[in-house]
Amino acid sequence: MLDPILDIRGLTKTYPGGLTALGGVDLQIRKGEIFALLGPNGAGKTTLIGAVCGLVRPTGGTIHAFGEDMGKHWRTLRARIGLVPQELSTDMFEPVWRSVSHSRGLFGLPPDPARIEAILKSLSLWDKRNVQIRALSGGMKRRVLIAKAMSHDPELLFLDEPTAGVDVELRRDMWKQISEMRERGTTIILTTHYIEEAEEMADRVGIIRAGKILMVDEKDAMMKRLGRTEALISLAAPLAAVPEVLAAYPVALIEEGRKLCYRGGDGAGQGKTDVAEVTKALTRAGIDYTAIDIHESSLEDIFVDLVEGREALAGGAA
Amino acid sequence: MSLFNARSAWTIYKQELMRAFRTAMQSILAPVLTTSLYFVVFGAAIGGRMQGGMDGVNYGAFIVPGLLLLTLLGESTSNASFGIYMPRFTGAIYELLSAPVGVAETLVGFVGAAATKSLILAAIILTTATFFVDYTIIHPVYALGFIILVSASFSLFGFILGIWADSFEKLSVVPMLILMPLTFLGGTFYSIQMLPEPWRTVAMANPVVYLVNGLRWTFYGSSDVSIGVSLGLTLAFLAACVALIAYIFRTGWRLRN
């Protein structure tokens, strides 16, 4: 990748208790993109962000931002990076305006009421500017944290689980605002454990699990690669073997032949089409069924697949 | 950007002072009330029965530097410790850690604000004292210098305490169980020359004795220990606190883990 805005090499973090949160992370972020770091709880997402933003001291590895070493030039580099934390934690007794202005000063910039006003308006916080943060709803509090992170006009913005605990309507709103920030030229790295969120917003997706980046790819390619449809068809009468007519599909009999399980597709609708074909084939073959349960594979399923796939590969190579 | 981010330091300083005024009842009124009560009880009630005063100084006036110091130690320590502990406790410290701010800005901001609060308190207490007793300050420049030195040192000490503490209990244990007894036994209300041996010698091991007597010297020109020793020890304590804080920031202890 040419001139990545963020270049992480061999990053490790072992906490004093012996817990290894990051086990050698390599990651390059392109300027201007929205990158989604997707992983289950405890995968190391927050630690990774913390290591870049100065919250966590890495055990090993290097981080370069804007082409410079974070370890050496942290003072100038941190001024160009913003962070919206996962927890709603700030001085709750401060009014919104003062809290956001304070953040700008903390990052070494002179007061700029016009800029603060623009930020507050863009986040629909202007009417609440004199309200103490503790009096705001959860969604509004999160917007205040975003406003604080934007107050020094960072070129690189980290959003740690920006929609955690936010209702559906606000989540849509948040997605829109993040897209707007990108349009203004901010590079955005967000963490999430919702596939839909990564799918909705990201240009590229990285999957992290147990402190390791499993894969990084363009979102569409990733979804195609990972998306799986699972369908369980409850049969009226148990079967001894998979019917000949279904030989072309990834199906198997489970629960002593009482259910037919389909697992396949490409995350772009192929799975659902397949399931429709399977049911038609069953009807044609005169095999009756009583229920169909169909769902897209969860993040956990994907991780299991990924890890099993890796182990299979490793086994094959040995 | 240079080695020191003045605007960041100023922002922290301003914020911390504002927090103090937000809680003015607790941070300003309470110490003034407590000190007034000491004057009423010790100065007026007991002092009235002390013939000849203490070291030739009227008893009510004698306890002014001690009381001032009692408040300075307690308030500097608790203000600075709360200032850094609260954001650690709520998680709001993330912003400070992610900002282009190092040990110098943090110290100037947090410790400077705590010390400033102590200086404001000192002025209020000295003013309050004039309503109860007549006292003089023979060496006003030394007195001011000493008050600033003590405020800065114990604000630094409080800052360390606020980083070390991982519970509210620990935060209050040190001021209550160590600082308070040392101050009461450190000659705040009496001259340690009054103590019988071996307690007089034992008392010399109490660092607060040197603080109280240093301040008392600036008021009345005489004390149990020489001003040079007092100043030297206070400066040494200040230097030790600064060194410890620099070490804490270098290792990230309790801040970046």
Coordinates of C-alpha atoms in Angstrom, one line a residue:
Chain A
M1 CA 0.0 0.0 0.0
L2 CA 1.3 3.4 -1.0
D3 CA 1.8 5.9 1.9
P4 CA -0.7 4.5 4.4
I5 CA -2.0 7.0 6.9
L6 CA -1.5 4.5 9.6
D7 CA 1.0 1.7 9.5
I8 CA 1.1 -0.8 12.4
R9 CA 3.7 -3.5 12.4
G10 CA 4.1 -6.5 14.7
L11 CA 2.2 -4.7 17.5
T12 CA 1.9 -6.7 20.7
K13 CA 0.4 -6.0 24.1
T14 CA 0.7 -8.2 27.1
Y15 CA -0.9 -6.9 30.3
P16 CA 0.9 -7.2 33.6
G17 CA -1.5 -10.0 34.6
G18 CA -0.2 -12.0 31.7
L19 CA -3.1 -11.6 29.4
T20 CA -2.0 -11.1 25.8
A21 CA -4.5 -8.7 24.2
L22 CA -2.5 -8.2 21.0
G23 CA -0.4 -11.0 19.5
G24 CA 1.5 -9.3 16.7
V25 CA -0.9 -7.1 14.7
D26 CA 0.0 -5.8 11.2
L27 CA -2.4 -3.3 9.8
Q28 CA -2.3 -0.6 7.2
I29 CA -5.0 2.1 6.8
R30 CA -5.5 4.1 3.6
K31 CA -6.0 7.8 3.7
G32 CA -9.6 8.8 3.4
E33 CA -11.2 5.4 3.9
I34 CA -13.6 4.1 6.5
F35 CA -12.1 1.0 8.0
A36 CA -14.2 -1.3 10.1
L37 CA -12.4 -3.5 12.7
L38 CA -14.8 -6.4 13.2
G39 CA -14.4 -8.8 16.1
P40 CA -16.2 -10.3 19.1
N41 CA -15.9 -8.8 22.6
G42 CA -12.4 -9.3 24.0
A43 CA -10.8 -9.6 20.6
G44 CA -8.4 -6.8 21.2
K45 CA -10.2 -4.0 19.3
T46 CA -10.1 -1.5 22.1
T47 CA -6.5 -2.4 23.1
L48 CA -5.4 -1.8 19.4
I49 CA -7.1 1.6 19.3
G50 CA -5.7 2.4 22.8
A51 CA -2.2 1.6 21.6
V52 CA -2.4 4.0 18.7
C53 CA -4.0 6.8 20.7
G54 CA -1.7 6.6 23.7
L55 CA -4.0 4.9 26.2
V56 CA -2.1 1.7 26.3
R57 CA 1.7 1.3 26.2
P58 CA 2.5 -1.4 23.6
T59 CA 4.8 -4.2 24.6
G60 CA 6.3 -4.5 21.2
G61 CA 6.0 -3.5 17.5
T62 CA 5.9 -0.1 15.8
I63 CA 3.1 2.4 14.9
H64 CA 3.7 5.0 12.2
A65 CA 1.0 7.6 11.6
F66 CA 1.3 10.1 8.7
G67 CA 4.6 8.5 7.9
E68 CA 6.2 9.2 11.2
D69 CA 7.0 7.1 14.2
M70 CA 4.3 7.5 16.9
G71 CA 6.8 6.5 19.6
K72 CA 9.1 9.4 18.7
H73 CA 6.8 12.1 17.4
W74 CA 3.8 11.4 19.6
R75 CA 3.3 15.0 20.5
T76 CA 2.8 16.3 17.0
L77 CA 1.1 13.1 15.7
R78 CA -1.5 12.9 18.6
A79 CA -2.7 16.4 17.8
R80 CA -3.8 15.0 14.4
I81 CA -5.7 12.0 15.8
G82 CA -9.1 11.9 17.5
L83 CA -10.7 9.3 19.6
V84 CA -14.3 8.6 20.6
P85 CA -14.2 6.0 23.4
Q86 CA -16.6 3.2 23.9
E87 CA -17.6 4.2 27.4
L88 CA -19.6 7.4 27.9
S89 CA -17.0 8.8 30.1
T90 CA -16.4 12.5 30.5
D91 CA -16.9 15.2 33.2
M92 CA -20.7 15.0 33.3
F93 CA -21.2 18.2 35.2
E94 CA -19.7 20.3 32.4
P95 CA -22.1 22.0 29.9
V96 CA -21.7 20.8 26.3
W97 CA -20.2 23.9 24.9
R98 CA -17.5 24.2 27.6
S99 CA -16.6 20.5 27.4
V100 CA -16.1 20.6 23.6
S101 CA -14.1 23.9 23.8
H102 CA -12.0 22.3 26.6
S103 CA -11.1 19.4 24.3
R104 CA -9.9 21.8 21.6
G105 CA -7.7 23.6 24.1
L106 CA -6.4 20.3 25.4
F107 CA -5.1 19.5 22.0
G108 CA -3.2 22.8 21.9
L109 CA -5.4 24.8 19.5
P110 CA -6.6 28.4 20.1
P111 CA -10.3 28.9 20.8
D112 CA -12.5 29.0 17.7
P113 CA -16.1 29.6 18.7
A114 CA -17.3 29.5 15.0
R115 CA -15.7 26.0 14.5
I116 CA -17.2 24.7 17.8
E117 CA -20.6 26.1 16.7
A118 CA -20.3 24.3 13.3
I119 CA -19.4 21.0 15.0
L120 CA -22.3 21.3 17.5
K121 CA -24.7 22.2 14.8
S122 CA -23.6 19.3 12.6
L123 CA -24.3 16.9 15.4
S124 CA -27.6 18.5 16.4
L125 CA -26.2 19.6 19.7
W126 CA -26.4 23.3 19.3
D127 CA -29.7 23.6 21.2
K128 CA -28.1 21.7 24.1
R129 CA -24.9 23.8 24.2
N130 CA -25.6 25.1 27.7
V131 CA -27.0 21.9 29.1
Q132 CA -24.9 19.8 31.5
I133 CA -23.8 16.6 29.8
R134 CA -25.3 14.4 32.5
A135 CA -28.8 15.7 31.6
L136 CA -28.6 14.4 28.1
S137 CA -29.8 11.1 26.8
G138 CA -27.3 8.3 26.0
G139 CA -27.4 9.0 22.3
M140 CA -26.8 12.7 22.8
K141 CA -23.9 12.0 25.3
R142 CA -22.3 9.9 22.6
R143 CA -22.6 12.8 20.2
V144 CA -20.9 15.1 22.7
L145 CA -18.0 12.6 22.8
I146 CA -17.9 12.7 19.0
A147 CA -18.0 16.5 19.1
K148 CA -15.1 16.5 21.6
A149 CA -13.1 14.3 19.3
M150 CA -13.8 16.5 16.3
S151 CA -13.0 19.7 18.1
H152 CA -9.4 19.7 17.0
D153 CA -10.2 18.7 13.4
P154 CA -8.4 15.3 13.4
E155 CA -7.3 13.8 10.1
L156 CA -7.6 10.3 11.6
L157 CA -10.6 9.5 13.8
F158 CA -11.1 6.4 15.9
L159 CA -14.6 5.4 16.9
D160 CA -14.7 2.6 19.4
E161 CA -18.1 0.9 19.1
P162 CA -19.9 4.1 18.0
T163 CA -23.3 2.6 18.1
A164 CA -23.1 0.4 21.2
G165 CA -26.2 0.9 23.2
V166 CA -27.7 3.2 20.7
D167 CA -31.2 2.6 19.4
V168 CA -31.9 1.8 15.7
E169 CA -33.0 5.2 14.7
L170 CA -29.9 6.9 16.3
R171 CA -27.7 4.2 14.8
R172 CA -28.8 5.2 11.3
D173 CA -28.2 8.8 12.2
M174 CA -24.7 8.0 13.5
W175 CA -23.9 6.1 10.3
K176 CA -24.9 9.2 8.3
Q177 CA -22.7 11.5 10.4
I178 CA -19.7 9.2 10.1
S179 CA -20.2 9.2 6.3
E180 CA -20.3 13.0 6.3
M181 CA -17.0 13.1 8.2
R182 CA -15.5 10.9 5.6
E183 CA -16.7 13.2 2.9
R184 CA -14.9 16.1 4.6
G185 CA -11.7 14.1 4.2
T186 CA -11.3 12.4 7.6
T187 CA -10.0 8.9 7.7
I188 CA -12.1 6.8 10.0
I189 CA -11.4 3.6 11.9
L190 CA -14.3 2.2 13.8
T191 CA -14.7 -1.0 15.7
T192 CA -17.9 -3.0 15.9
H193 CA -19.2 -6.4 16.5
Y194 CA -22.2 -6.0 14.2
I195 CA -21.6 -7.4 10.7
E196 CA -24.4 -5.1 9.4
E197 CA -22.6 -2.1 10.6
A198 CA -19.4 -3.0 8.9
E199 CA -21.4 -3.8 5.8
E200 CA -23.3 -0.5 5.9
M201 CA -20.4 1.8 6.3
A202 CA -17.0 0.5 5.7
D203 CA -14.8 0.6 2.6
R204 CA -12.6 -2.1 4.0
V205 CA -13.1 -4.6 6.8
G206 CA -10.5 -6.2 9.0
I207 CA -11.4 -9.2 11.2
I208 CA -9.7 -9.4 14.6
R209 CA -9.9 -12.3 17.0
A210 CA -7.9 -13.2 20.1
G211 CA -5.5 -10.3 19.4
K212 CA -4.7 -11.3 15.8
I213 CA -5.9 -9.8 12.5
L214 CA -7.4 -12.8 10.7
M215 CA -8.0 -11.1 7.4
V216 CA -8.4 -7.7 5.8
D217 CA -10.2 -7.1 2.6
E218 CA -12.5 -4.8 0.6
K219 CA -16.0 -4.9 2.1
D220 CA -17.7 -6.4 -0.9
A221 CA -15.1 -9.1 -1.3
M222 CA -15.2 -9.8 2.4
M223 CA -19.0 -10.1 2.5
K224 CA -18.9 -12.4 -0.5
R225 CA -16.2 -14.5 1.1
L226 CA -17.8 -14.7 4.6
G227 CA -21.5 -14.4 4.0
R228 CA -23.2 -17.7 4.6
T229 CA -26.8 -18.7 4.7
E230 CA -27.9 -21.5 7.0
A231 CA -31.3 -23.2 6.5
L232 CA -32.8 -25.9 8.6
I233 CA -35.7 -27.8 6.9
S234 CA -37.7 -29.9 9.3
L235 CA -38.8 -33.0 7.5
A236 CA -42.3 -34.6 7.9
A237 CA -40.6 -38.1 8.0
P238 CA -36.9 -38.9 8.7
L239 CA -34.7 -39.7 5.7
A240 CA -31.9 -42.2 5.7
A241 CA -29.7 -40.4 3.1
V242 CA -29.6 -37.0 1.3
P243 CA -31.9 -37.4 -1.7
E244 CA -30.2 -37.7 -5.1
V245 CA -32.0 -34.5 -6.3
L246 CA -30.1 -32.4 -3.8
A247 CA -26.6 -33.8 -4.6
A248 CA -25.6 -30.5 -6.2
Y249 CA -26.3 -28.5 -3.0
P250 CA -24.3 -28.2 0.2
V251 CA -26.8 -30.0 2.4
A252 CA -26.5 -32.6 5.1
L253 CA -28.9 -34.6 7.3
I254 CA -28.9 -33.9 11.0
E255 CA -30.8 -35.0 14.1
E256 CA -31.1 -38.6 12.9
G257 CA -32.4 -37.6 9.5
R258 CA -35.3 -35.5 10.8
K259 CA -33.8 -32.2 9.6
L260 CA -32.0 -31.2 6.4
C261 CA -29.4 -28.6 6.9
Y262 CA -28.2 -26.2 4.1
R263 CA -25.0 -24.2 4.7
G264 CA -23.7 -22.1 1.8
G265 CA -24.2 -19.1 -0.4
D266 CA -22.0 -16.1 -0.9
G267 CA -23.4 -13.3 1.2
A268 CA -24.9 -11.7 -1.9
G269 CA -28.2 -13.6 -2.1
Q270 CA -27.0 -16.9 -3.6
G271 CA -27.8 -18.7 -0.4
K272 CA -31.4 -17.7 -0.4
T273 CA -31.8 -18.6 -4.0
D274 CA -30.3 -22.0 -3.3
V275 CA -32.7 -22.6 -0.4
A276 CA -35.6 -21.8 -2.7
E277 CA -34.3 -24.3 -5.2
V278 CA -33.8 -26.9 -2.6
T279 CA -37.4 -26.7 -1.3
K280 CA -38.7 -26.9 -4.9
A281 CA -36.6 -29.9 -5.5
L282 CA -37.9 -31.5 -2.3
T283 CA -41.5 -30.8 -3.3
R284 CA -40.9 -32.3 -6.8
A285 CA -39.3 -35.4 -5.2
G286 CA -42.5 -35.7 -3.0
I287 CA -40.6 -35.2 0.2
D288 CA -42.8 -33.3 2.7
Y289 CA -41.4 -30.8 5.2
T290 CA -43.1 -29.0 8.1
A291 CA -40.9 -25.9 8.7
I292 CA -38.0 -23.9 7.3
D293 CA -35.7 -21.9 9.5
I294 CA -33.4 -19.7 7.5
H295 CA -30.8 -17.2 8.8
E296 CA -27.5 -15.5 7.8
S297 CA -24.5 -16.7 9.6
S298 CA -23.4 -14.8 12.7
L299 CA -20.1 -13.2 13.3
E300 CA -19.3 -16.1 15.6
D301 CA -20.1 -18.6 12.8
I302 CA -17.7 -16.7 10.6
F303 CA -14.9 -16.8 13.1
V304 CA -15.4 -20.5 13.6
D305 CA -15.3 -21.1 9.9
L306 CA -12.2 -18.9 9.5
V307 CA -10.3 -20.6 12.3
E308 CA -11.3 -24.1 11.1
G309 CA -10.4 -23.1 7.6
R310 CA -6.9 -22.0 8.8
E311 CA -6.4 -25.1 10.8
A312 CA -7.4 -27.2 7.8
L313 CA -5.0 -25.3 5.6
A314 CA -2.2 -25.6 8.1
G315 CA -3.0 -29.3 8.4
G316 CA -3.0 -29.7 4.6
A317 CA 0.4 -28.0 4.3
A318 CA 2.0 -30.2 7.0
Chain B
M1 CA 5.0 22.0 18.3
S2 CA 7.7 22.4 20.9
L3 CA 8.5 20.4 24.0
F4 CA 5.8 22.2 26.0
N5 CA 2.3 22.7 24.9
A6 CA 1.4 25.9 26.8
R7 CA -2.2 26.0 25.6
S8 CA -2.9 22.5 26.7
A9 CA -1.4 23.2 30.1
W10 CA -3.5 26.3 30.5
T11 CA -6.6 24.4 29.4
I12 CA -6.1 21.8 32.1
Y13 CA -5.3 24.5 34.7
K14 CA -8.4 26.5 33.9
Q15 CA -10.6 23.4 33.9
E16 CA -9.3 22.3 37.3
L17 CA -9.8 25.8 38.9
M18 CA -13.3 25.9 37.5
R19 CA -14.1 22.6 39.1
A20 CA -13.0 24.0 42.4
F21 CA -15.4 27.0 42.1
R22 CA -18.2 24.6 41.0
T23 CA -17.7 22.9 44.4
A24 CA -16.9 26.1 46.3
M25 CA -18.9 25.0 49.4
Q26 CA -16.7 22.0 49.8
S27 CA -13.4 23.3 48.7
I28 CA -13.4 26.8 50.1
L29 CA -16.1 27.3 52.7
A30 CA -15.5 24.0 54.6
P31 CA -11.8 24.7 55.3
V32 CA -12.6 28.2 56.4
L33 CA -15.3 27.0 58.8
T34 CA -13.0 24.3 60.2
T35 CA -10.2 26.8 60.8
S36 CA -12.6 29.2 62.5
L37 CA -13.7 26.5 64.8
Y38 CA -10.1 25.7 65.7
F39 CA -9.5 29.4 66.6
V40 CA -12.6 29.5 68.7
V41 CA -11.8 26.3 70.6
F42 CA -8.0 26.4 70.9
G43 CA -7.3 30.1 70.5
A44 CA -10.1 31.7 72.5
A45 CA -11.2 29.1 74.9
I46 CA -8.0 27.3 75.8
G47 CA -5.5 30.1 74.8
G48 CA -7.2 32.4 77.2
R49 CA -6.0 30.2 80.1
M50 CA -2.4 29.9 78.8
Q51 CA -0.5 32.4 80.9
G52 CA 2.4 34.0 79.1
G53 CA 1.6 32.3 75.8
M54 CA 4.0 30.0 73.9
D55 CA 7.7 31.0 73.3
G56 CA 6.7 34.5 74.2
V57 CA 4.0 34.6 71.6
N58 CA 0.3 34.9 72.5
Y59 CA -1.2 31.3 72.2
G60 CA -3.9 32.3 69.8
A61 CA -1.3 33.9 67.5
F62 CA 1.1 31.0 68.1
I63 CA -1.2 28.5 66.4
V64 CA -1.9 30.6 63.3
P65 CA 1.0 29.2 61.2
G66 CA 0.2 25.7 62.4
L67 CA -3.4 25.9 61.5
L68 CA -2.5 27.4 58.2
L69 CA -0.2 24.5 57.5
L70 CA -2.8 22.0 58.7
T71 CA -5.2 23.3 56.0
L72 CA -2.5 23.6 53.3
L73 CA -1.3 20.0 53.7
G74 CA -4.8 18.6 53.8
E75 CA -6.3 20.6 51.0
S76 CA -3.3 20.5 48.7
T77 CA -3.2 16.8 49.0
S78 CA -6.9 16.1 48.6
N79 CA -7.5 18.6 45.9
A80 CA -4.6 17.3 43.7
S81 CA -5.4 13.7 44.4
F82 CA -9.1 14.1 43.6
G83 CA -8.2 16.1 40.5
I84 CA -6.4 13.2 38.9
Y85 CA -8.3 10.3 40.5
M86 CA -11.7 11.3 39.4
P87 CA -11.0 11.2 35.6
R88 CA -9.2 7.9 36.2
F89 CA -12.2 6.6 38.0
T90 CA -14.8 7.7 35.5
G91 CA -12.6 6.9 32.5
A92 CA -12.6 10.5 31.3
I93 CA -8.8 10.4 31.5
Y94 CA -8.8 8.9 28.0
E95 CA -8.9 12.4 26.6
L96 CA -5.8 13.5 28.5
L97 CA -3.9 10.4 27.5
S98 CA -4.8 10.8 23.9
A99 CA -3.9 14.5 23.8
P100 CA -0.5 15.9 22.8
V101 CA 0.2 16.4 26.5
G102 CA 3.2 15.1 28.5
V103 CA 4.3 15.1 32.1
A104 CA 5.1 18.8 32.1
E105 CA 1.7 20.0 30.9
T106 CA -0.1 17.6 33.2
L107 CA 1.8 18.8 36.2
V108 CA 1.5 22.5 35.4
G109 CA -2.2 22.0 34.8
F110 CA -3.3 19.7 37.7
V111 CA -0.7 20.5 40.3
G112 CA -0.6 24.2 39.4
A113 CA -4.4 24.4 39.8
A114 CA -4.3 22.5 43.2
A115 CA -1.5 24.8 44.5
T116 CA -3.4 27.9 43.3
K117 CA -6.5 26.7 45.3
S118 CA -4.3 26.3 48.3
L119 CA -2.9 29.8 48.0
I120 CA -6.4 31.2 47.7
L121 CA -7.3 29.3 50.8
A122 CA -4.2 30.5 52.7
A123 CA -5.2 34.1 51.9
I124 CA -8.7 33.5 53.1
I125 CA -7.6 31.7 56.3
L126 CA -5.1 34.4 57.2
T127 CA -7.8 37.0 56.7
T128 CA -10.2 34.9 58.8
A129 CA -7.6 34.7 61.5
T130 CA -7.5 38.5 61.9
F131 CA -11.0 38.3 63.2
F132 CA -9.9 36.1 66.1
V133 CA -6.4 37.0 67.1
D134 CA -3.7 39.6 66.5
Y135 CA -0.7 38.2 64.7
T136 CA 2.3 39.5 62.9
I137 CA 4.4 38.2 60.0
I138 CA 7.9 39.2 60.5
H139 CA 9.3 37.8 57.2
P140 CA 6.4 38.2 54.8
V141 CA 8.5 37.3 51.7
Y142 CA 9.8 34.1 53.3
A143 CA 6.2 33.4 54.5
L144 CA 4.8 33.7 51.0
G145 CA 7.7 31.7 49.5
F146 CA 7.3 29.0 52.1
I147 CA 3.5 28.8 51.6
I148 CA 4.0 28.5 47.9
L149 CA 6.6 25.8 48.4
V150 CA 4.4 23.8 50.8
S151 CA 1.4 24.1 48.5
A152 CA 3.3 23.0 45.5
S153 CA 5.0 20.1 47.3
F154 CA 1.8 18.6 48.8
S155 CA -0.1 19.2 45.5
L156 CA 2.6 17.0 43.9
F157 CA 2.3 14.5 46.7
G158 CA -1.5 14.5 46.2
F159 CA -1.1 14.0 42.5
I160 CA 1.0 10.9 43.2
L161 CA -1.6 9.7 45.7
G162 CA -4.3 10.1 43.1
I163 CA -2.4 8.0 40.6
W164 CA -1.5 5.4 43.1
A165 CA -5.0 5.0 44.6
D166 CA -7.3 2.5 43.0
S167 CA -10.2 3.1 45.4
F168 CA -11.8 6.0 47.2
E169 CA -10.8 4.3 50.4
K170 CA -7.1 4.5 49.5
L171 CA -7.6 8.1 48.4
S172 CA -8.7 9.1 51.9
V173 CA -6.5 6.7 53.9
V174 CA -3.3 8.7 53.5
P175 CA -4.6 12.1 54.4
M176 CA -6.7 10.7 57.3
L177 CA -4.3 8.1 58.8
I178 CA -0.9 9.5 58.0
L179 CA -1.1 13.2 57.2
M180 CA -3.6 14.2 59.9
P181 CA -1.8 12.5 62.9
L182 CA 1.6 13.7 61.7
T183 CA 0.3 17.2 61.6
F184 CA -1.3 17.1 65.0
L185 CA 1.8 15.5 66.5
G186 CA 4.0 17.9 64.5
G187 CA 3.7 20.9 66.9
T188 CA 0.7 22.5 65.3
F189 CA -0.8 23.4 68.6
Y190 CA 2.3 23.4 70.8
S191 CA 6.1 23.9 70.8
I192 CA 7.9 20.6 70.7
Q193 CA 10.2 22.0 73.3
M194 CA 7.4 21.4 75.8
L195 CA 7.6 17.6 75.2
P196 CA 9.5 15.5 77.7
E197 CA 12.3 13.3 76.5
P198 CA 12.3 10.9 74.7
W199 CA 9.2 12.3 72.9
R200 CA 11.0 15.5 71.9
T201 CA 13.6 13.5 70.0
V202 CA 11.0 11.2 68.6
A203 CA 9.1 14.2 67.4
M204 CA 12.1 15.4 65.4
A205 CA 11.6 12.4 63.1
N206 CA 8.2 13.8 62.1
P207 CA 8.7 15.7 58.9
V208 CA 5.7 18.0 59.6
V209 CA 7.7 19.4 62.6
Y210 CA 10.0 21.0 60.1
L211 CA 7.2 22.4 58.0
V212 CA 5.3 23.9 61.0
N213 CA 8.4 25.4 62.4
G214 CA 9.6 26.8 59.1
L215 CA 6.4 28.6 58.7
R216 CA 6.3 29.7 62.4
W217 CA 9.8 31.2 61.9
T218 CA 8.5 33.3 59.0
F219 CA 5.8 34.6 61.3
Y220 CA 7.6 35.2 64.6
G221 CA 11.3 34.9 63.9
S222 CA 11.9 32.0 66.2
S223 CA 11.1 28.3 66.1
D224 CA 12.2 24.9 67.3
V225 CA 14.3 24.1 64.2
S226 CA 16.3 26.4 61.9
I227 CA 14.7 27.8 58.8
G228 CA 17.5 26.5 56.6
V229 CA 16.8 22.9 57.6
S230 CA 13.1 23.5 57.1
L231 CA 13.6 24.9 53.6
G232 CA 16.1 22.3 52.6
L233 CA 13.8 19.4 53.6
T234 CA 10.8 20.9 51.9
L235 CA 12.8 21.4 48.7
A236 CA 14.1 17.8 49.0
F237 CA 10.5 16.5 49.3
L238 CA 9.4 18.6 46.3
A239 CA 12.3 17.2 44.2
A240 CA 11.5 13.6 45.3
C241 CA 7.8 14.1 44.3
V242 CA 8.8 15.5 40.9
A243 CA 11.3 12.6 40.3
L244 CA 8.6 10.1 41.2
I245 CA 6.1 11.6 38.9
A246 CA 8.6 11.7 36.0
Y247 CA 9.2 8.0 36.6
I248 CA 5.4 7.3 36.7
F249 CA 4.9 9.0 33.3
R250 CA 7.9 7.2 31.8
T251 CA 6.7 3.8 32.7
G252 CA 3.0 4.6 32.3
W253 CA 2.3 3.0 35.7
R254 CA -1.5 3.1 36.6
L255 CA -2.1 5.5 33.6
R256 CA -1.4 3.6 30.5
N257 CA -2.4 0.1 31.5

